[in-house]
Coordinates of C-alpha atoms in Angstrom, one line a residue:
M1 CA 0.0 0.0 0.0
V2 CA 1.2 3.5 -0.9
E3 CA 1.9 5.6 2.3
S4 CA 2.3 9.0 0.6
F5 CA 3.3 10.4 -2.9
K6 CA 4.1 13.7 -4.6
A7 CA 1.4 15.7 -6.4
F8 CA 1.3 19.2 -7.9
V9 CA -1.6 20.9 -6.2
I10 CA -3.3 24.2 -7.1
D11 CA -5.5 26.0 -4.6
K12 CA -7.4 29.4 -4.3
E13 CA -6.3 31.7 -1.6
Q14 CA -8.6 34.1 0.3
D15 CA -7.6 37.0 -2.0
G16 CA -8.7 34.9 -5.0
K17 CA -5.2 34.2 -6.3
V18 CA -4.2 30.7 -7.4
K19 CA -1.4 29.2 -5.5
S20 CA 0.5 26.1 -6.9
Q21 CA 3.0 23.9 -5.1
F22 CA 4.1 20.2 -4.7
Q23 CA 2.5 18.4 -1.8
Q24 CA 2.6 15.0 -0.2
L25 CA -0.7 13.3 -0.5
T26 CA -2.1 9.8 0.4
T27 CA -4.6 7.7 -1.4
E28 CA -7.2 9.0 1.1
D29 CA -6.8 12.4 -0.5
L30 CA -7.7 11.2 -3.9
P31 CA -11.2 11.5 -5.3
E32 CA -13.7 8.6 -5.8
G33 CA -13.0 6.1 -8.6
D34 CA -12.7 2.4 -9.0
V35 CA -9.1 2.2 -10.4
L36 CA -5.9 3.3 -8.9
I37 CA -3.1 4.1 -11.4
K38 CA 0.7 4.6 -10.9
V39 CA 1.4 7.3 -13.3
H40 CA 4.5 6.8 -15.5
Y41 CA 4.1 9.8 -17.8
S42 CA 1.9 12.9 -18.2
G43 CA 2.1 15.8 -20.6
I44 CA 1.6 19.6 -20.5
N45 CA -1.2 21.2 -22.5
Y46 CA -2.0 24.9 -22.8
K47 CA -5.2 24.1 -20.8
D48 CA -3.0 22.7 -17.9
A49 CA -0.9 25.9 -17.8
L50 CA -4.0 28.0 -17.8
A51 CA -5.3 26.2 -14.8
T52 CA -2.4 27.6 -12.7
Q53 CA -3.4 31.3 -13.5
D54 CA -5.5 33.6 -11.5
N55 CA -9.2 33.9 -12.6
N56 CA -8.9 30.9 -14.9
A57 CA -12.1 29.3 -16.3
V58 CA -10.6 25.8 -16.4
V59 CA -10.6 24.5 -12.8
Q60 CA -14.1 23.8 -11.5
Q61 CA -13.2 23.3 -7.9
Y62 CA -10.3 23.8 -5.6
P63 CA -8.0 22.3 -4.4
M64 CA -7.2 20.5 -7.7
V65 CA -4.4 18.4 -9.1
P66 CA -4.2 19.6 -12.8
G67 CA -3.1 17.5 -15.8
I68 CA -5.7 16.4 -18.4
D69 CA -3.5 13.5 -19.6
L70 CA -1.9 10.6 -18.0
A71 CA -0.5 7.1 -18.8
G72 CA 0.5 4.4 -16.4
T73 CA -0.1 1.1 -14.7
I74 CA -3.1 -0.1 -12.7
V75 CA -2.1 -0.9 -9.2
E76 CA -5.7 -1.4 -7.7
S77 CA -9.0 -2.1 -9.4
N78 CA -12.6 -2.8 -8.5
A79 CA -13.6 -2.7 -12.1
P80 CA -14.1 -5.8 -14.2
G81 CA -11.9 -5.9 -17.3
H82 CA -9.3 -3.6 -15.8
D83 CA -6.7 -5.6 -14.0
V84 CA -3.7 -4.9 -11.9
G85 CA -0.7 -4.5 -14.1
D86 CA -2.6 -3.2 -17.1
K87 CA -1.0 -0.3 -19.0
V88 CA -3.6 2.4 -19.6
I89 CA -4.3 5.9 -21.0
V90 CA -6.7 8.4 -19.4
T91 CA -7.4 11.8 -21.1
S92 CA -10.3 14.2 -21.2
Y93 CA -13.4 13.9 -19.1
D94 CA -13.2 15.6 -15.8
L95 CA -9.5 14.8 -15.4
G96 CA -7.5 17.8 -14.1
V97 CA -10.6 20.1 -14.2
S98 CA -13.0 18.8 -11.5
H99 CA -11.3 15.5 -10.7
F100 CA -7.6 15.2 -9.7
G101 CA -5.5 14.8 -12.7
G102 CA -2.2 13.6 -14.1
F103 CA 0.3 15.8 -12.3
S104 CA 0.6 13.2 -9.5
E105 CA 2.5 10.0 -8.9
Y106 CA -0.8 8.3 -8.4
A107 CA -4.2 8.9 -9.7
R108 CA -7.6 7.4 -9.0
V109 CA -10.1 7.5 -11.9
K110 CA -13.4 6.1 -13.0
S111 CA -13.0 3.0 -15.1
E112 CA -15.2 4.2 -17.9
W113 CA -12.6 6.9 -18.6
I114 CA -9.8 4.3 -19.2
V115 CA -8.4 3.3 -22.6
D116 CA -6.1 0.2 -22.7
L117 CA -2.6 1.0 -24.1
P118 CA -2.4 -0.5 -27.6
N119 CA 0.3 -3.0 -28.1
T120 CA 2.2 -1.0 -30.7
L121 CA 2.3 2.1 -28.5
T122 CA 4.5 2.9 -25.4
L123 CA 3.3 4.8 -22.4
E124 CA 5.7 7.6 -23.3
E125 CA 4.4 7.8 -26.9
A126 CA 0.8 8.0 -25.5
M127 CA 1.8 11.1 -23.7
I128 CA 3.7 12.6 -26.8
Y129 CA 0.2 12.4 -28.3
G130 CA -1.8 13.3 -25.2
T131 CA -5.0 15.2 -25.8
A132 CA -3.5 17.2 -28.7
G133 CA -2.7 14.0 -30.7
Y134 CA -5.9 12.4 -29.8
T135 CA -7.8 15.4 -31.0
A136 CA -5.9 15.6 -34.2
G137 CA -6.6 11.8 -34.8
L138 CA -10.3 12.3 -34.0
A139 CA -10.4 15.2 -36.5
I140 CA -8.9 13.0 -39.3
E141 CA -11.2 10.1 -38.4
R142 CA -14.3 12.4 -38.7
L143 CA -13.1 14.0 -41.9
E144 CA -12.5 10.6 -43.6
K145 CA -15.9 9.4 -42.6
V146 CA -17.4 12.3 -44.6
G147 CA -15.3 11.8 -47.6
M148 CA -11.8 13.1 -47.2
N149 CA -9.4 11.0 -49.2
I150 CA -5.8 11.1 -50.4
E151 CA -6.9 11.4 -54.2
D152 CA -8.9 14.5 -53.8
G153 CA -6.2 17.2 -53.2
P154 CA -4.5 19.1 -50.4
V155 CA -5.6 19.4 -46.8
L156 CA -5.0 22.7 -45.0
V157 CA -3.9 22.6 -41.3
R158 CA -4.3 26.0 -39.5
G159 CA -2.2 26.9 -36.5
A160 CA 0.2 24.3 -37.8
S161 CA 2.9 25.1 -35.3
G162 CA 0.7 24.4 -32.2
G163 CA 0.3 21.1 -30.5
V164 CA -2.7 19.9 -32.4
G165 CA -1.6 21.4 -35.6
T166 CA 1.9 19.9 -35.5
L167 CA 0.5 16.4 -34.9
A168 CA -2.1 16.7 -37.6
V169 CA 0.7 17.7 -40.1
Q170 CA 2.6 14.6 -39.1
M171 CA -0.4 12.2 -39.2
L172 CA -1.8 13.4 -42.5
S173 CA 1.6 13.3 -44.1
E174 CA 2.1 9.7 -42.7
I175 CA -1.0 8.4 -44.5
G176 CA -0.3 10.2 -47.7
Y177 CA -2.0 13.5 -47.8
K178 CA -0.6 16.6 -49.3
V179 CA -0.6 19.0 -46.3
I180 CA -0.6 22.8 -46.5
A181 CA 0.5 24.1 -43.1
S182 CA -0.7 27.7 -42.1
T183 CA 1.2 29.4 -39.3
G184 CA 2.1 32.9 -38.1
K185 CA 5.5 31.7 -36.9
K186 CA 7.7 31.9 -39.9
D187 CA 10.7 30.4 -38.1
T188 CA 8.8 27.1 -37.9
A189 CA 8.5 26.7 -41.7
D190 CA 11.6 24.3 -42.1
T191 CA 10.4 22.2 -39.0
L192 CA 6.9 21.8 -40.4
K193 CA 8.4 20.8 -43.8
S194 CA 10.6 18.2 -42.1
L195 CA 7.5 17.0 -40.3
G196 CA 5.7 16.4 -43.6
A197 CA 4.1 19.6 -44.8
K198 CA 4.5 20.0 -48.6
E199 CA 3.9 23.7 -48.3
V200 CA 3.9 26.3 -45.5
I201 CA 1.9 29.5 -45.8
D202 CA 1.4 32.5 -43.6
R203 CA -1.7 33.1 -41.4
L204 CA -4.7 33.4 -43.7
P205 CA -5.3 37.0 -44.9
I206 CA -8.8 37.1 -43.5
D207 CA -8.8 40.9 -43.1
E208 CA -8.1 41.2 -46.8
D209 CA -10.8 38.7 -47.9
N210 CA -13.5 40.1 -50.3
N211 CA -17.2 39.9 -49.7
K212 CA -18.0 37.4 -52.3
P213 CA -19.7 34.3 -50.9
L214 CA -17.4 31.9 -52.8
A215 CA -13.9 31.8 -53.9
S216 CA -11.9 29.4 -56.1
S217 CA -11.7 25.9 -54.7
T218 CA -8.3 25.5 -53.0
W219 CA -8.5 22.7 -50.4
Q220 CA -10.5 19.5 -49.9
A221 CA -10.6 19.7 -46.2
C222 CA -9.2 21.7 -43.2
I223 CA -8.2 20.9 -39.7
D224 CA -8.7 24.1 -37.7
P225 CA -7.5 24.7 -34.1
V226 CA -7.8 28.5 -34.6
G227 CA -11.4 29.2 -35.2
G228 CA -12.7 32.8 -35.6
A229 CA -13.1 34.7 -38.8
G230 CA -10.8 32.2 -40.6
I231 CA -13.7 29.7 -40.7
N232 CA -15.5 31.9 -43.2
Y233 CA -12.3 32.4 -45.2
V234 CA -11.7 28.6 -45.4
T235 CA -15.3 27.4 -46.1
K236 CA -15.7 29.5 -49.2
R237 CA -12.4 27.9 -50.6
L238 CA -13.2 24.3 -49.9
Q239 CA -13.9 22.0 -52.8
H240 CA -17.3 20.5 -53.4
S241 CA -18.4 18.4 -50.4
G242 CA -15.3 19.5 -48.5
S243 CA -15.2 19.8 -44.7
I244 CA -13.6 21.9 -42.0
A245 CA -13.0 20.2 -38.6
I246 CA -13.1 22.9 -35.9
I247 CA -11.1 22.1 -32.8
G248 CA -10.2 25.3 -31.1
M249 CA -10.8 29.0 -30.8
T250 CA -7.4 30.8 -30.4
G251 CA -8.5 33.2 -33.2
G252 CA -11.9 33.9 -31.7
N253 CA -15.0 32.0 -30.7
T254 CA -17.4 33.6 -33.1
Y255 CA -17.6 33.9 -36.9
T256 CA -20.0 35.3 -39.6
N257 CA -20.5 33.0 -42.7
S258 CA -22.7 32.9 -45.7
V259 CA -24.8 29.8 -46.4
F260 CA -23.5 29.7 -50.1
P261 CA -20.6 27.4 -49.5
H262 CA -22.9 24.9 -47.8
I263 CA -25.8 24.9 -50.3
L264 CA -23.8 25.4 -53.5
R265 CA -20.8 23.3 -52.8
G266 CA -22.1 21.0 -49.9
V267 CA -19.4 22.1 -47.5
N268 CA -19.5 20.7 -44.0
I269 CA -18.5 22.1 -40.7
L270 CA -17.6 19.5 -38.2
G271 CA -17.3 20.2 -34.5
I272 CA -14.6 18.1 -32.8
D273 CA -15.1 17.4 -29.1
S274 CA -12.3 15.4 -27.6
V275 CA -13.6 15.6 -23.9
F276 CA -16.7 13.5 -24.1
T277 CA -16.1 11.3 -27.1
A278 CA -18.1 8.0 -27.0
M279 CA -15.7 5.2 -25.8
K280 CA -15.9 3.1 -28.9
L281 CA -14.9 6.0 -31.1
R282 CA -12.1 7.0 -28.5
Q283 CA -10.7 3.4 -28.6
R284 CA -10.8 3.3 -32.4
V285 CA -8.9 6.6 -32.7
W286 CA -6.2 5.4 -30.2
R287 CA -5.8 2.1 -32.2
R288 CA -5.2 4.3 -35.3
L289 CA -2.8 6.5 -33.4
A290 CA -0.8 3.3 -32.6
K291 CA -0.9 2.1 -36.2
D292 CA -1.6 3.9 -39.5
L293 CA -1.6 7.3 -38.0
K294 CA 1.7 7.0 -36.0
P295 CA 4.4 9.1 -37.6
E296 CA 7.9 7.7 -37.9
N297 CA 9.1 10.9 -36.6
L298 CA 6.8 11.2 -33.5
H299 CA 9.7 11.3 -31.0
S300 CA 11.2 14.3 -32.9
I301 CA 8.7 16.7 -31.4
K302 CA 9.1 15.7 -27.7
S303 CA 11.0 17.2 -24.8
V304 CA 11.1 15.0 -21.8
V305 CA 11.4 16.6 -18.3
S306 CA 11.2 15.4 -14.8
F307 CA 8.3 16.0 -12.5
D308 CA 10.4 18.4 -10.4
E309 CA 10.7 20.6 -13.6
L310 CA 6.9 20.9 -14.0
P311 CA 6.6 24.5 -12.5
Q312 CA 9.1 25.9 -14.9
Q313 CA 7.7 24.2 -17.8
L314 CA 4.3 25.4 -17.1
D315 CA 5.7 28.9 -17.2
S316 CA 7.2 28.2 -20.6
V317 CA 3.9 27.0 -22.0
I318 CA 1.9 30.0 -20.6
N319 CA 4.5 32.4 -22.1
H320 CA 4.5 30.5 -25.5
H321 CA 8.3 29.7 -25.2
N322 CA 7.9 26.0 -25.6
K323 CA 8.2 23.9 -28.8
G324 CA 6.7 20.6 -29.5
R325 CA 5.2 18.3 -26.9
I326 CA 6.4 18.4 -23.3
V327 CA 6.3 14.9 -21.7
I328 CA 6.6 14.5 -17.9
D329 CA 8.6 11.4 -16.9
F330 CA 7.9 10.3 -13.4
G331 CA 10.9 8.0 -13.4
V332 CA 8.9 4.8 -13.1
R333 CA 11.0 1.9 -14.5
Q334 CA 9.9 -1.6 -15.1

């Protein structure tokens, strides 16, 4: 039985400010759940960094252990089908938001949140992906279900230098798509090309866009973690029956669009929700992440840090100084 373990805890003080620090916890401090996991790896998402900031809208209750991703080994289980020794992945749901998350040496979770680690994926690789990789894979899965295919032309990835965008570029390239990467970070062009982008373009010139409801067909599909007015720019330039998968809103949470792309070209807008995906679909996407969507160069985008380095790495993420995916190694060796 575990006597105590280290966790990174955030709490709200009387003046409303958020305080974060490492603490020693016991399993009695963990929330309810039917599976206890020894965490081997976690990862840092922008959402995790936001959780440490004052007046954030991420954390639903305090105190909280943030970390919306974790991968590890089951050490206790009261859930049929989830046995001690199983290697597992947990992302999304309430993890790190209203239920203690992955920034802890141990985590207790609900069994219905658990995905078994595919045989062709390591626990570290699962956290190179994390929520960002899962979301990119889910977008590809949804886009292909509505007709995206290798023969029908290029696919645009907006925000290509971010976590979701970078992994989307890698995955799409891995399965044979011609990828056009859009980014405002010009110094990342060579990196994006090395990861599989055939062409790197600047941010979309949405402020210069004309008022015509349609423009020339340019892309068959788009993966869009940016949102905002760029949605209108993209949809009027999609090919017939093309689709845009909307993942994020770093460029804004509203847009104004004409119905013409939808009724004259059959353009689809797909909302991608990675938090409460049905488990069968979640499992299918993770199987693809372990097989056909798994880039040969997956490890090239990782930076591995120790748990002790977490506070500095969170600061790096919140200030946009990081590159690639940051994986937290808890030092568990089997």
